[in-house]
Short mmCIF file of C-alpha atoms and ligand atoms in Angstrom, two decimals:
data_model
loop_
_atom_site.label_atom_id
_atom_site.label_comp_id
_atom_site.label_asym_id
_atom_site.label_seq_id
_atom_site.Cartn_x
_atom_site.Cartn_y
_atom_site.Cartn_z
CA MET A 278 0.14 0.01 -0.21
CA PHE A 279 0.90 3.45 -0.76
CA ARG A 280 2.82 5.24 2.15
CA ARG A 281 2.05 8.94 0.92
CA VAL A 282 -0.44 10.46 -1.82
CA LEU A 283 -1.30 14.16 -3.27
CA VAL A 284 -4.85 14.84 -3.55
CA ALA A 285 -5.31 16.91 -7.02
CA ASN A 286 -8.69 18.09 -6.19
CA ARG A 287 -10.76 20.75 -4.07
CA GLY A 288 -13.70 20.99 -1.96
CA GLU A 289 -15.75 17.93 -0.37
CA ILE A 290 -14.10 15.36 -2.43
CA ALA A 291 -10.31 16.10 -1.49
CA GLN A 292 -11.79 16.10 2.12
CA ARG A 293 -13.43 12.73 1.32
CA ILE A 294 -10.08 11.32 -0.03
CA ILE A 295 -8.09 12.66 2.84
CA ARG A 296 -10.61 10.92 5.40
CA ALA A 297 -10.15 7.71 3.68
CA CYS A 298 -6.28 7.75 3.44
CA ARG A 299 -5.92 8.61 7.28
CA GLU A 300 -7.93 5.53 8.01
CA LEU A 301 -5.75 3.38 5.94
CA GLY A 302 -2.66 5.37 7.91
CA ILE A 303 -1.59 6.67 4.22
CA GLU A 304 -0.15 10.34 4.37
CA THR A 305 -1.77 13.11 2.61
CA VAL A 306 -0.40 16.25 0.51
CA ALA A 307 -3.05 18.42 -0.24
CA VAL A 308 -2.61 21.07 -2.92
CA TYR A 309 -4.82 24.02 -3.35
CA SER A 310 -5.25 27.35 -5.07
CA GLU A 311 -5.04 30.88 -3.59
CA ALA A 312 -8.65 31.10 -3.48
CA ASP A 313 -8.45 27.89 -1.16
CA ALA A 314 -5.92 28.82 1.24
CA ASP A 315 -8.67 28.69 4.06
CA ALA A 316 -10.09 24.95 3.62
CA ILE A 317 -10.41 23.41 6.37
CA TYR A 318 -9.17 20.06 5.20
CA LEU A 319 -5.91 21.30 4.80
CA ARG A 320 -5.50 21.17 8.29
CA GLN A 321 -6.28 17.35 7.89
CA ALA A 322 -3.67 16.99 5.40
CA ASP A 323 -0.02 16.26 6.57
CA GLU A 324 1.43 18.56 4.22
CA THR A 325 -0.10 21.39 1.93
CA ILE A 326 1.32 23.16 -0.96
CA CYS A 327 -0.05 25.91 -2.97
CA ILE A 328 -0.15 25.30 -6.57
CA GLY A 329 -1.33 28.47 -7.99
CA PRO A 330 -3.85 31.43 -8.52
CA ALA A 331 -7.78 30.81 -8.59
CA GLN A 332 -8.51 29.82 -12.12
CA GLY A 333 -8.53 26.21 -12.54
CA GLY A 334 -6.16 26.22 -15.21
CA ARG A 335 -3.71 27.51 -13.58
CA SER A 336 -3.85 25.33 -10.53
CA TYR A 337 -5.90 22.32 -10.38
CA LEU A 338 -5.69 21.47 -14.11
CA ASN A 339 -2.00 22.81 -14.26
CA ILE A 340 -0.36 19.58 -14.70
CA PRO A 341 3.21 21.04 -14.33
CA ALA A 342 2.57 22.58 -11.37
CA ILE A 343 0.90 19.28 -9.88
CA ILE A 344 3.61 17.04 -10.98
CA SER A 345 6.41 19.39 -9.59
CA ALA A 346 4.23 19.53 -6.04
CA ALA A 347 4.16 15.40 -6.34
CA GLU A 348 8.18 15.43 -7.07
CA ILE A 349 8.56 17.92 -4.23
CA ALA A 350 6.69 16.37 -1.50
CA ASP A 351 7.83 12.76 -2.48
CA VAL A 352 4.70 10.94 -2.89
CA GLU A 353 3.96 7.70 -4.63
CA ALA A 354 0.58 8.60 -6.16
CA ILE A 355 -1.87 10.93 -7.27
CA VAL A 356 -5.51 10.81 -6.14
CA PRO A 357 -7.43 12.81 -8.84
CA GLY A 358 -11.34 12.56 -7.67
CA TYR A 359 -13.90 13.72 -10.17
CA GLY A 360 -13.50 16.71 -12.25
CA PHE A 361 -10.34 18.69 -13.31
CA LEU A 362 -7.78 16.05 -14.40
CA ALA A 363 -9.67 12.76 -13.40
CA GLU A 364 -10.41 11.90 -17.13
CA ASN A 365 -7.27 13.28 -18.55
CA ALA A 366 -5.15 10.33 -20.38
CA HIS A 367 -2.37 12.78 -20.70
CA PHE A 368 -2.41 13.61 -17.15
CA ALA A 369 -2.54 9.72 -16.24
CA GLU A 370 0.57 9.23 -18.56
CA VAL A 371 2.42 11.77 -17.46
CA CYS A 372 2.02 10.62 -14.00
CA GLN A 373 3.24 6.90 -15.08
CA SER A 374 6.26 8.65 -16.89
CA CYS A 375 7.17 10.27 -13.46
CA ASN A 376 6.91 7.11 -11.65
CA ILE A 377 3.96 8.05 -9.74
CA ALA A 378 0.78 5.77 -9.70
CA PHE A 379 -2.42 7.73 -10.95
CA VAL A 380 -5.28 6.26 -8.59
CA GLY A 381 -7.72 5.50 -11.59
CA PRO A 382 -7.71 3.46 -14.82
CA ASP A 383 -4.90 2.86 -17.11
CA PRO A 384 -4.12 6.20 -19.56
CA GLU A 385 -5.20 3.90 -22.68
CA THR A 386 -8.49 2.73 -20.94
CA ILE A 387 -9.29 6.35 -19.93
CA GLU A 388 -8.06 7.54 -23.51
CA ALA A 389 -10.51 4.61 -25.27
CA VAL A 390 -13.77 5.08 -22.91
CA GLY A 391 -13.21 8.95 -22.94
CA ASN A 392 -14.61 9.04 -26.16
CA LYS A 393 -18.13 8.40 -26.06
CA ALA A 394 -18.58 7.50 -29.86
CA ASN A 395 -15.52 4.88 -29.33
CA ALA A 396 -17.10 3.78 -25.95
CA ARG A 397 -20.43 2.64 -27.80
CA ALA A 398 -18.37 0.68 -30.40
CA MET A 399 -16.69 -1.21 -27.52
CA ALA A 400 -19.84 -1.95 -25.81
CA VAL A 401 -20.93 -3.33 -29.19
CA ARG A 402 -18.33 -5.56 -29.29
CA ALA A 403 -18.68 -6.48 -25.75
CA GLY A 404 -22.55 -7.37 -26.64
CA VAL A 405 -24.00 -4.65 -24.54
CA PRO A 406 -27.09 -3.15 -25.85
CA VAL A 407 -26.72 0.39 -26.98
CA VAL A 408 -28.97 3.00 -28.03
CA PRO A 409 -29.80 2.92 -31.79
CA GLY A 410 -27.55 5.32 -33.47
CA SER A 411 -24.50 6.16 -35.89
CA ASP A 412 -21.67 3.47 -36.03
CA GLY A 413 -19.12 5.99 -34.78
CA PRO A 414 -18.92 9.87 -35.52
CA VAL A 415 -21.05 11.29 -37.59
CA GLU A 416 -18.97 13.10 -40.26
CA SER A 417 -21.52 15.12 -42.62
CA GLU A 418 -24.85 17.00 -42.59
CA ALA A 419 -25.69 13.82 -45.17
CA GLN A 420 -24.76 11.27 -42.97
CA ALA A 421 -26.64 12.66 -40.14
CA LEU A 422 -30.20 13.04 -42.30
CA GLU A 423 -29.23 9.08 -43.08
CA VAL A 424 -28.62 8.22 -39.77
CA ALA A 425 -32.02 9.66 -38.32
CA LYS A 426 -34.14 8.61 -41.38
CA GLU A 427 -32.91 4.87 -40.18
CA ILE A 428 -33.53 5.32 -36.61
CA GLY A 429 -36.18 7.84 -36.70
CA TYR A 430 -36.84 11.18 -34.82
CA PRO A 431 -36.27 12.66 -32.30
CA VAL A 432 -32.55 12.21 -32.10
CA MET A 433 -29.68 13.39 -29.94
CA ILE A 434 -26.41 14.85 -31.32
CA LYS A 435 -23.74 14.19 -28.60
CA ALA A 436 -20.55 15.50 -28.56
CA SER A 437 -17.84 12.29 -28.14
CA ALA A 438 -15.73 14.48 -25.69
CA GLY A 439 -18.77 15.64 -23.90
CA GLY A 440 -19.18 15.39 -20.38
CA GLY A 441 -21.34 17.52 -17.14
CA GLY A 442 -24.40 17.42 -19.20
CA ARG A 443 -22.99 19.62 -21.87
CA GLY A 444 -22.65 18.97 -25.25
CA ILE A 445 -25.90 17.38 -26.29
CA ARG A 446 -28.80 18.62 -28.51
CA ILE A 447 -32.20 17.10 -29.56
CA ALA A 448 -33.87 17.29 -33.01
CA SER A 449 -37.19 16.38 -34.08
CA ASN A 450 -37.07 17.06 -37.67
CA ASP A 451 -34.55 17.44 -40.80
CA PRO A 452 -34.17 21.10 -40.51
CA SER A 453 -33.58 21.27 -36.77
CA LEU A 454 -31.06 18.46 -36.98
CA ILE A 455 -28.69 20.29 -39.56
CA ASN A 456 -29.30 23.20 -37.72
CA GLY A 457 -28.26 21.30 -34.26
CA TYR A 458 -25.21 19.15 -36.34
CA HIS A 459 -23.37 22.34 -36.94
CA ALA A 460 -24.35 24.34 -33.53
CA ALA A 461 -23.35 21.03 -31.61
CA LYS A 462 -20.00 20.47 -33.59
CA SER A 463 -19.15 24.36 -33.24
CA GLU A 464 -20.04 23.69 -29.31
CA ALA A 465 -18.13 20.91 -29.03
CA GLU A 466 -15.04 22.36 -30.24
CA VAL A 467 -15.08 25.45 -28.02
CA ALA A 468 -16.05 23.53 -24.79
CA PHE A 469 -13.91 20.40 -25.69
CA LYS A 470 -11.52 21.35 -28.10
CA ASP A 471 -13.00 18.36 -30.12
CA ASP A 472 -15.77 19.03 -32.65
CA THR A 473 -16.61 14.94 -33.43
CA VAL A 474 -20.26 14.30 -32.56
CA TYR A 475 -22.35 11.47 -32.91
CA LEU A 476 -26.17 10.46 -33.08
CA GLU A 477 -28.11 8.46 -30.64
CA LYS A 478 -32.11 7.93 -31.12
CA PHE A 479 -33.74 10.19 -28.35
CA VAL A 480 -35.47 7.67 -25.67
CA GLU A 481 -38.49 9.36 -24.56
CA ASN A 482 -39.15 9.29 -20.49
CA PRO A 483 -36.25 7.27 -19.67
CA ARG A 484 -34.74 6.68 -16.08
CA HIS A 485 -30.87 7.17 -15.71
CA VAL A 486 -29.57 3.91 -13.99
CA GLU A 487 -25.43 3.10 -13.52
CA ILE A 488 -23.86 0.23 -12.45
CA GLN A 489 -20.38 0.93 -10.12
CA ILE A 490 -17.56 -1.24 -11.22
CA LEU A 491 -14.37 -2.35 -9.66
CA GLY A 492 -11.43 -4.18 -11.21
CA ASP A 493 -8.29 -5.19 -10.44
CA ARG A 494 -4.98 -5.75 -12.21
CA ASP A 495 -5.27 -9.68 -12.60
CA GLY A 496 -8.70 -8.62 -14.48
CA LYS A 497 -11.01 -9.75 -12.07
CA VAL A 498 -13.99 -7.16 -12.28
CA ILE A 499 -17.17 -7.11 -10.02
CA HIS A 500 -20.01 -4.51 -9.94
CA LEU A 501 -21.54 -3.04 -6.72
CA GLY A 502 -25.27 -2.92 -8.26
CA GLU A 503 -26.87 0.18 -9.59
CA ARG A 504 -27.65 4.14 -8.71
CA ASP A 505 -30.63 5.59 -10.05
CA CYS A 506 -29.99 9.32 -11.06
CA SER A 507 -33.39 9.96 -12.74
CA VAL A 508 -33.86 13.15 -10.67
CA GLN A 509 -31.95 15.58 -13.13
CA ARG A 510 -31.82 19.36 -14.16
CA ARG A 511 -30.66 19.79 -17.77
CA ARG A 512 -28.86 16.85 -17.71
CA GLN A 513 -27.08 17.27 -14.56
CA LYS A 514 -27.80 15.00 -11.65
CA LEU A 515 -29.74 16.27 -8.36
CA ILE A 516 -31.05 13.62 -6.47
CA GLU A 517 -29.27 9.85 -6.39
CA GLU A 518 -30.48 6.76 -4.62
CA ALA A 519 -29.42 3.26 -4.50
CA PRO A 520 -31.40 0.80 -5.02
CA SER A 521 -33.08 1.84 -7.94
CA PRO A 522 -36.85 1.79 -7.30
CA ALA A 523 -37.48 0.84 -11.04
CA ILE A 524 -35.47 -2.34 -11.68
CA THR A 525 -35.96 -5.91 -10.73
CA PRO A 526 -33.23 -8.45 -9.16
CA GLU A 527 -33.19 -9.73 -12.60
CA GLN A 528 -32.39 -6.95 -14.60
CA ARG A 529 -29.75 -5.63 -12.04
CA LYS A 530 -28.24 -8.88 -12.74
CA ARG A 531 -28.23 -8.69 -16.65
CA MET A 532 -27.10 -4.63 -15.97
CA GLY A 533 -24.40 -5.73 -13.97
CA ASP A 534 -23.53 -8.77 -16.45
CA ALA A 535 -23.32 -5.93 -19.01
CA ALA A 536 -21.25 -3.26 -17.36
CA VAL A 537 -18.56 -6.17 -16.05
CA ALA A 538 -18.36 -7.45 -19.83
CA LEU A 539 -17.64 -3.75 -20.90
CA ALA A 540 -15.43 -3.34 -18.29
CA ARG A 541 -13.23 -6.71 -19.28
CA GLU A 542 -13.77 -5.21 -22.90
CA SER A 543 -11.64 -2.01 -22.39
CA ASN A 544 -9.40 -3.94 -19.49
CA TYR A 545 -10.52 -1.80 -16.84
CA HIS A 546 -8.59 -1.65 -13.89
CA ASN A 547 -9.92 0.52 -10.77
CA ALA A 548 -13.29 1.90 -10.04
CA GLY A 549 -15.74 3.18 -12.65
CA THR A 550 -19.33 3.75 -13.57
CA VAL A 551 -21.10 2.08 -16.61
CA GLU A 552 -23.99 4.44 -17.21
CA PHE A 553 -27.40 2.96 -18.98
CA ILE A 554 -30.92 4.58 -19.58
CA LEU A 555 -33.95 2.08 -18.98
CA ASP A 556 -36.67 2.83 -21.66
CA PRO A 557 -40.50 2.79 -19.82
CA GLY A 558 -40.59 -0.78 -21.47
CA GLY A 559 -37.75 -2.01 -19.24
CA ASN A 560 -35.01 -1.91 -21.89
CA PHE A 561 -31.95 -0.85 -20.75
CA TYR A 562 -28.89 0.85 -23.11
CA PHE A 563 -25.49 1.51 -22.39
CA ILE A 564 -24.71 5.51 -22.71
CA GLU A 565 -21.11 6.05 -21.39
CA VAL A 566 -18.55 5.03 -19.30
CA ASN A 567 -17.41 7.33 -16.46
CA ALA A 568 -13.55 6.39 -15.90
CA ARG A 569 -13.18 7.81 -12.22
CA ILE A 570 -14.77 8.04 -8.98
CA GLN A 571 -18.44 9.86 -9.57
CA VAL A 572 -20.05 12.41 -7.14
CA GLU A 573 -22.55 9.82 -6.08
CA HIS A 574 -20.42 7.17 -5.31
CA THR A 575 -21.72 7.67 -1.57
CA VAL A 576 -25.21 6.09 -2.35
CA THR A 577 -23.37 2.40 -3.08
CA GLU A 578 -20.89 2.77 -0.23
CA LEU A 579 -24.19 3.18 2.20
CA VAL A 580 -26.06 0.17 0.64
CA THR A 581 -22.91 -2.29 0.20
CA GLY A 582 -20.71 -0.89 3.22
CA VAL A 583 -17.70 -0.69 0.70
CA ASP A 584 -15.49 2.30 1.15
CA LEU A 585 -15.14 3.03 -2.74
CA ILE A 586 -11.98 5.50 -2.33
CA GLN A 587 -10.33 3.16 0.05
CA GLN A 588 -10.92 0.61 -2.79
CA GLN A 589 -9.45 2.62 -5.35
CA LEU A 590 -6.06 3.26 -3.31
CA LEU A 591 -6.11 -0.63 -2.78
CA LEU A 592 -6.22 -1.32 -6.60
CA ALA A 593 -4.17 1.23 -7.87
CA SER A 594 -1.31 0.20 -5.45
CA GLY A 595 -1.43 -3.20 -6.86
CA GLU A 596 -3.30 -5.28 -4.60
CA ARG A 597 -5.76 -7.78 -5.67
CA LEU A 598 -9.54 -7.36 -5.19
CA GLU A 599 -10.71 -9.03 -2.24
CA LEU A 600 -14.50 -8.88 -2.77
CA ASP A 601 -16.19 -11.41 -4.61
CA GLN A 602 -19.46 -10.70 -6.67
CA ASP A 603 -21.16 -13.08 -4.44
CA ASP A 604 -19.95 -10.91 -1.35
CA VAL A 605 -21.71 -7.92 -2.65
CA ARG A 606 -25.31 -7.70 -0.83
CA LEU A 607 -27.35 -4.74 -1.06
CA LYS A 608 -28.79 -3.49 2.41
CA GLY A 609 -31.71 -1.20 2.78
CA HIS A 610 -31.83 2.22 1.04
CA ALA A 611 -29.74 5.22 0.27
CA VAL A 612 -30.61 8.68 -1.09
CA GLU A 613 -28.31 11.52 -1.91
CA CYS A 614 -29.14 15.26 -2.39
CA ARG A 615 -26.55 17.22 -3.79
CA ILE A 616 -26.39 20.54 -1.85
CA ASN A 617 -25.48 23.79 -4.38
CA ALA A 618 -25.17 27.14 -3.59
CA GLU A 619 -27.54 27.86 -6.50
CA ASP A 620 -30.75 29.93 -6.30
CA PRO A 621 -33.42 27.51 -7.60
CA ASP A 622 -36.18 30.60 -7.74
CA ARG A 623 -33.75 32.32 -10.14
CA ASP A 624 -32.97 29.48 -12.52
CA PHE A 625 -30.46 28.17 -10.53
CA GLN A 626 -28.14 30.77 -10.43
CA PRO A 627 -25.09 30.35 -8.82
CA SER A 628 -24.94 31.92 -5.33
CA PRO A 629 -21.59 32.19 -3.85
CA GLY A 630 -20.56 34.21 -0.84
CA THR A 631 -19.93 33.65 2.70
CA ILE A 632 -21.70 31.10 4.92
CA GLU A 633 -22.37 32.87 8.16
CA LEU A 634 -24.05 29.78 9.87
CA PHE A 635 -23.61 26.39 8.90
CA VAL A 636 -25.13 23.58 10.76
CA PRO A 637 -25.41 20.32 9.32
CA PRO A 638 -27.85 17.61 10.36
CA GLY A 639 -27.13 14.59 12.18
CA GLY A 640 -29.15 11.94 14.06
CA PRO A 641 -29.81 8.25 12.93
CA GLY A 642 -29.13 7.23 9.14
CA VAL A 643 -27.69 10.68 8.53
CA ARG A 644 -24.29 11.29 6.46
CA VAL A 645 -22.81 14.65 5.24
CA ASP A 646 -19.76 15.14 3.12
CA SER A 647 -19.02 18.63 3.19
CA HIS A 648 -15.73 20.83 3.19
CA CYS A 649 -17.87 23.74 4.25
CA TYR A 650 -18.27 25.46 7.99
CA SER A 651 -19.56 28.64 9.64
CA GLY A 652 -17.66 31.69 8.37
CA TYR A 653 -16.40 29.67 5.00
CA ARG A 654 -16.66 31.76 1.93
CA ILE A 655 -17.60 30.13 -1.05
CA PRO A 656 -15.12 30.83 -4.12
CA PRO A 657 -16.97 31.94 -7.37
CA ASN A 658 -14.15 30.18 -9.29
CA TYR A 659 -15.45 26.70 -9.27
CA ASP A 660 -18.53 24.51 -9.23
CA SER A 661 -21.10 25.46 -6.37
CA MET A 662 -21.32 22.08 -4.58
CA ILE A 663 -21.74 22.83 -0.84
CA GLY A 664 -21.79 19.44 -0.12
CA LYS A 665 -23.73 15.68 -0.30
CA LEU A 666 -26.54 15.27 2.35
CA LEU A 667 -26.94 11.58 2.59
CA VAL A 668 -29.30 9.05 4.72
CA SER A 669 -29.33 5.20 4.68
CA ARG A 670 -32.58 3.84 6.19
CA PRO A 671 -34.22 0.20 5.92
CA ASN A 672 -36.45 1.14 3.07
CA ARG A 673 -36.99 3.81 0.76
CA ARG A 674 -40.20 5.37 2.12
CA GLN A 675 -38.13 5.73 5.48
CA ALA A 676 -35.25 7.05 3.62
CA ILE A 677 -37.31 9.44 2.14
CA ALA A 678 -38.72 10.53 5.54
CA THR A 679 -35.52 10.90 7.27
CA MET A 680 -34.07 12.88 4.32
CA LEU A 681 -36.75 15.26 4.77
CA ARG A 682 -36.13 15.68 8.34
CA ALA A 683 -32.46 16.40 7.66
CA LEU A 684 -33.22 18.91 5.05
CA ASP A 685 -35.51 20.77 7.49
CA GLU A 686 -32.36 20.64 10.08
CA PHE A 687 -29.95 21.63 7.68
CA VAL A 688 -28.83 25.39 8.73
CA ILE A 689 -27.06 27.50 5.81
CA VAL A 690 -27.26 30.90 6.46
CA GLY A 691 -25.92 33.36 3.79
CA PRO A 692 -26.28 31.76 0.05
CA ARG A 693 -28.98 30.50 -1.57
CA THR A 694 -29.13 26.75 -1.57
CA THR A 695 -30.94 24.03 -3.77
CA ILE A 696 -32.72 22.61 -0.44
CA PRO A 697 -36.09 23.82 -0.94
CA ILE A 698 -36.06 22.27 -4.26
CA HIS A 699 -34.98 18.96 -2.99
CA ARG A 700 -38.02 19.18 -0.27
CA ARG A 701 -40.36 19.62 -3.38
CA ILE A 702 -38.86 16.69 -5.13
CA LEU A 703 -39.16 14.69 -2.22
CA THR A 704 -42.64 15.58 -1.49
CA HIS A 705 -43.93 14.80 -5.00
CA SER A 706 -45.90 11.92 -5.64
CA ASP A 707 -44.32 10.45 -8.59
CA PHE A 708 -40.97 10.64 -6.23
CA ARG A 709 -42.45 9.05 -3.71
CA ALA A 710 -43.96 6.22 -5.75
CA GLY A 711 -40.61 6.03 -7.74
CA GLU A 712 -42.26 6.65 -10.96
CA HIS A 713 -40.53 9.70 -12.14
CA ASP A 714 -37.78 9.57 -15.38
CA THR A 715 -35.50 12.27 -16.35
CA GLY A 716 -37.64 14.86 -17.42
CA PHE A 717 -39.69 14.78 -13.98
CA VAL A 718 -37.61 17.88 -12.66
CA GLU A 719 -38.02 20.18 -15.38
CA ARG A 720 -41.82 18.72 -15.85
CA TYR A 721 -42.58 19.96 -12.80
CA PHE A 722 -40.36 22.64 -10.83
CA SER A 723 -38.73 24.63 -13.41
CA ALA A 724 -39.40 26.60 -16.74
CA PRO A 725 -39.12 24.32 -19.63
CA HIS A 726 -35.98 23.87 -21.05
CA PRO A 727 -36.45 22.03 -24.37
CA ARG A 728 -33.32 22.40 -25.86
CA ILE A 729 -34.56 21.80 -28.99
CA THR A 730 -32.87 23.43 -32.08
CA SER A 731 -35.27 24.74 -34.10
P1 ADP B 237 -21.29 12.87 -11.78
O1 ADP B 237 -21.73 13.97 -11.41
O2 ADP B 237 -21.93 11.62 -12.50
O3 ADP B 237 -19.82 12.12 -10.63
P2 ADP B 237 -20.38 14.80 -13.97
O4 ADP B 237 -19.92 14.68 -15.36
O5 ADP B 237 -21.54 15.52 -13.63
O6 ADP B 237 -20.45 13.39 -13.28
O7 ADP B 237 -19.04 15.43 -13.38
C1 ADP B 237 -18.64 15.28 -11.90
C2 ADP B 237 -18.22 16.53 -11.42
O8 ADP B 237 -17.28 17.04 -12.10
C3 ADP B 237 -19.11 17.83 -11.60
O9 ADP B 237 -19.87 18.02 -10.62
C4 ADP B 237 -18.33 18.84 -11.72
O10 ADP B 237 -17.98 19.32 -10.56
C5 ADP B 237 -17.00 18.20 -12.01
N1 ADP B 237 -16.63 18.73 -13.66
C6 ADP B 237 -17.08 18.62 -14.85
N2 ADP B 237 -16.75 18.85 -15.70
C7 ADP B 237 -15.64 19.65 -14.93
C8 ADP B 237 -14.49 20.59 -15.86
N3 ADP B 237 -14.45 20.46 -17.06
N4 ADP B 237 -13.73 21.23 -14.78
C9 ADP B 237 -13.69 21.14 -13.44
N5 ADP B 237 -15.07 20.25 -13.09
C10 ADP B 237 -15.69 19.24 -13.91
P1 ADP B 238 -22.52 13.75 -19.90
O1 ADP B 238 -21.40 12.70 -20.57
O2 ADP B 238 -22.72 14.79 -20.28
O3 ADP B 238 -22.86 12.70 -18.69
P2 ADP B 238 -24.41 11.48 -20.81
O4 ADP B 238 -24.35 10.70 -22.15
O5 ADP B 238 -24.27 10.25 -19.91
O6 ADP B 238 -23.79 12.66 -20.95
O7 ADP B 238 -26.15 12.00 -21.04
C1 ADP B 238 -26.50 12.77 -19.92
C2 ADP B 238 -27.86 12.70 -19.49
O8 ADP B 238 -28.66 12.87 -20.91
C3 ADP B 238 -28.32 11.26 -19.37
O9 ADP B 238 -28.30 10.69 -17.99
C4 ADP B 238 -29.84 11.25 -19.62
O10 ADP B 238 -30.61 11.58 -18.64
C5 ADP B 238 -30.08 11.91 -21.06
N1 ADP B 238 -29.26 11.17 -22.21
C6 ADP B 238 -28.39 10.81 -22.67
N2 ADP B 238 -28.72 9.92 -23.90
C7 ADP B 238 -29.82 9.94 -24.00
C8 ADP B 238 -30.95 9.24 -25.35
N3 ADP B 238 -30.21 8.54 -25.87
N4 ADP B 238 -32.19 9.52 -24.83
C9 ADP B 238 -32.68 10.20 -23.65
N5 ADP B 238 -31.61 10.71 -22.80
C10 ADP B 238 -30.45 10.96 -22.88
MG1 MG B 239 -23.15 10.68 -18.08
#
């Protein structure tokens, strides 16, 4: 196992990684930007190094600065968390060439699955069902029209390099497809420096269900069940839960087997997620692989009892996966609400600034993963997550009751937060019945945001 690692991230996930390391007896070196100099988790790290000014590009995304810090601090590994450099194959390669372990999959795997059109092709090879769509990238208007004719409207135009809910458009006829095709390409070029796009059938009223996987260097791969992330706004997750209220044990097994098959096909080591959408008829289709730990890994931890960050560290250090598929038992029900400093009444505008008073909820069944405290100033430079509020209870009904109680208890004075919208979602009859799909939030709680290009 590693003796000393560098944490190449900030906020709640930096704190989460430091906690995991301390329990394993691993020393931590935390890097920070000038905007994060007062972060509380810096006090829990064994060493801290300032790597640059607030702008991400000059600090948390600055590869030379991070590698220099790693060399100076003499660490054996770098833990990237999510966002920033977590899915950057080049960074993983630089780590390798400097003899520093990257806590994630191999650069070749990140590269292969990071291109979403390529990941689709791998899924097909692994016998995993994919959404009907183009075979690989779409190279011209004419080809886009041809594919759309074959699969039928509405279709989705997706950036191969896309992520975070961005780089996606919907088209419902030929003219909107032509517009959308060009708009998506230029958007993707600006956002991801790669204008490759592909086409997928737009599945109506789907659920988002994803499988957590773990793989070791001997090729052993297991899955830890699913997370249901159907509560989304603009294709970004707001609430996640495990298990999914929408699938049967048989479907879980089939989706789990499919995720494992794809992981084998891509030579996957470490923790990862295979995302699917589930249509109202119960058919599931692969959409993408996230080659990193995800924000919502926590709900899986609560229902399986497995510490996923510790597993990442163990696997990256070359240890074998001790868990067998049969050891994975799902217990109870877990729900996570992402608490963001955003104003749900003003189209979720970011609401950074000082948190005057911060009193997190507690009591039976509650977990709060947050780096915030009273007096903490949320910098405007990064995403607006204040923290994740989680509950785990014997069943879904009880979990929702505990979550509502915990949301009521949560005191955050200063910035606007997403707490009120969570309360409204959790009391809605469709959510309570477990019958919501990915369109649920926009349908009931916000102004329509169709993103249809016409
Ligand atoms: P998930 O939420 O399923 O883990 P997302 O694709 O929504 O996956 O992204 C995970 C997190 O990574 C987001 O919450 C966001 O904070 C962060 N993130 C995504 N893209 C970037 C980026 N380009 N730069 C910095 N952070 C990012
Ligand atoms: P990202 O890389 O931005 O996370 P995804 O491909 O995972 O992009 O898609 C983001 C979200 O968009 C999904 O969680 C789902 O809600 C929706 N989505 C993706 N593909 C489809 C599809 N073919 N039909 C309907 N909805 C989809
Ligand atoms: Mg996704």
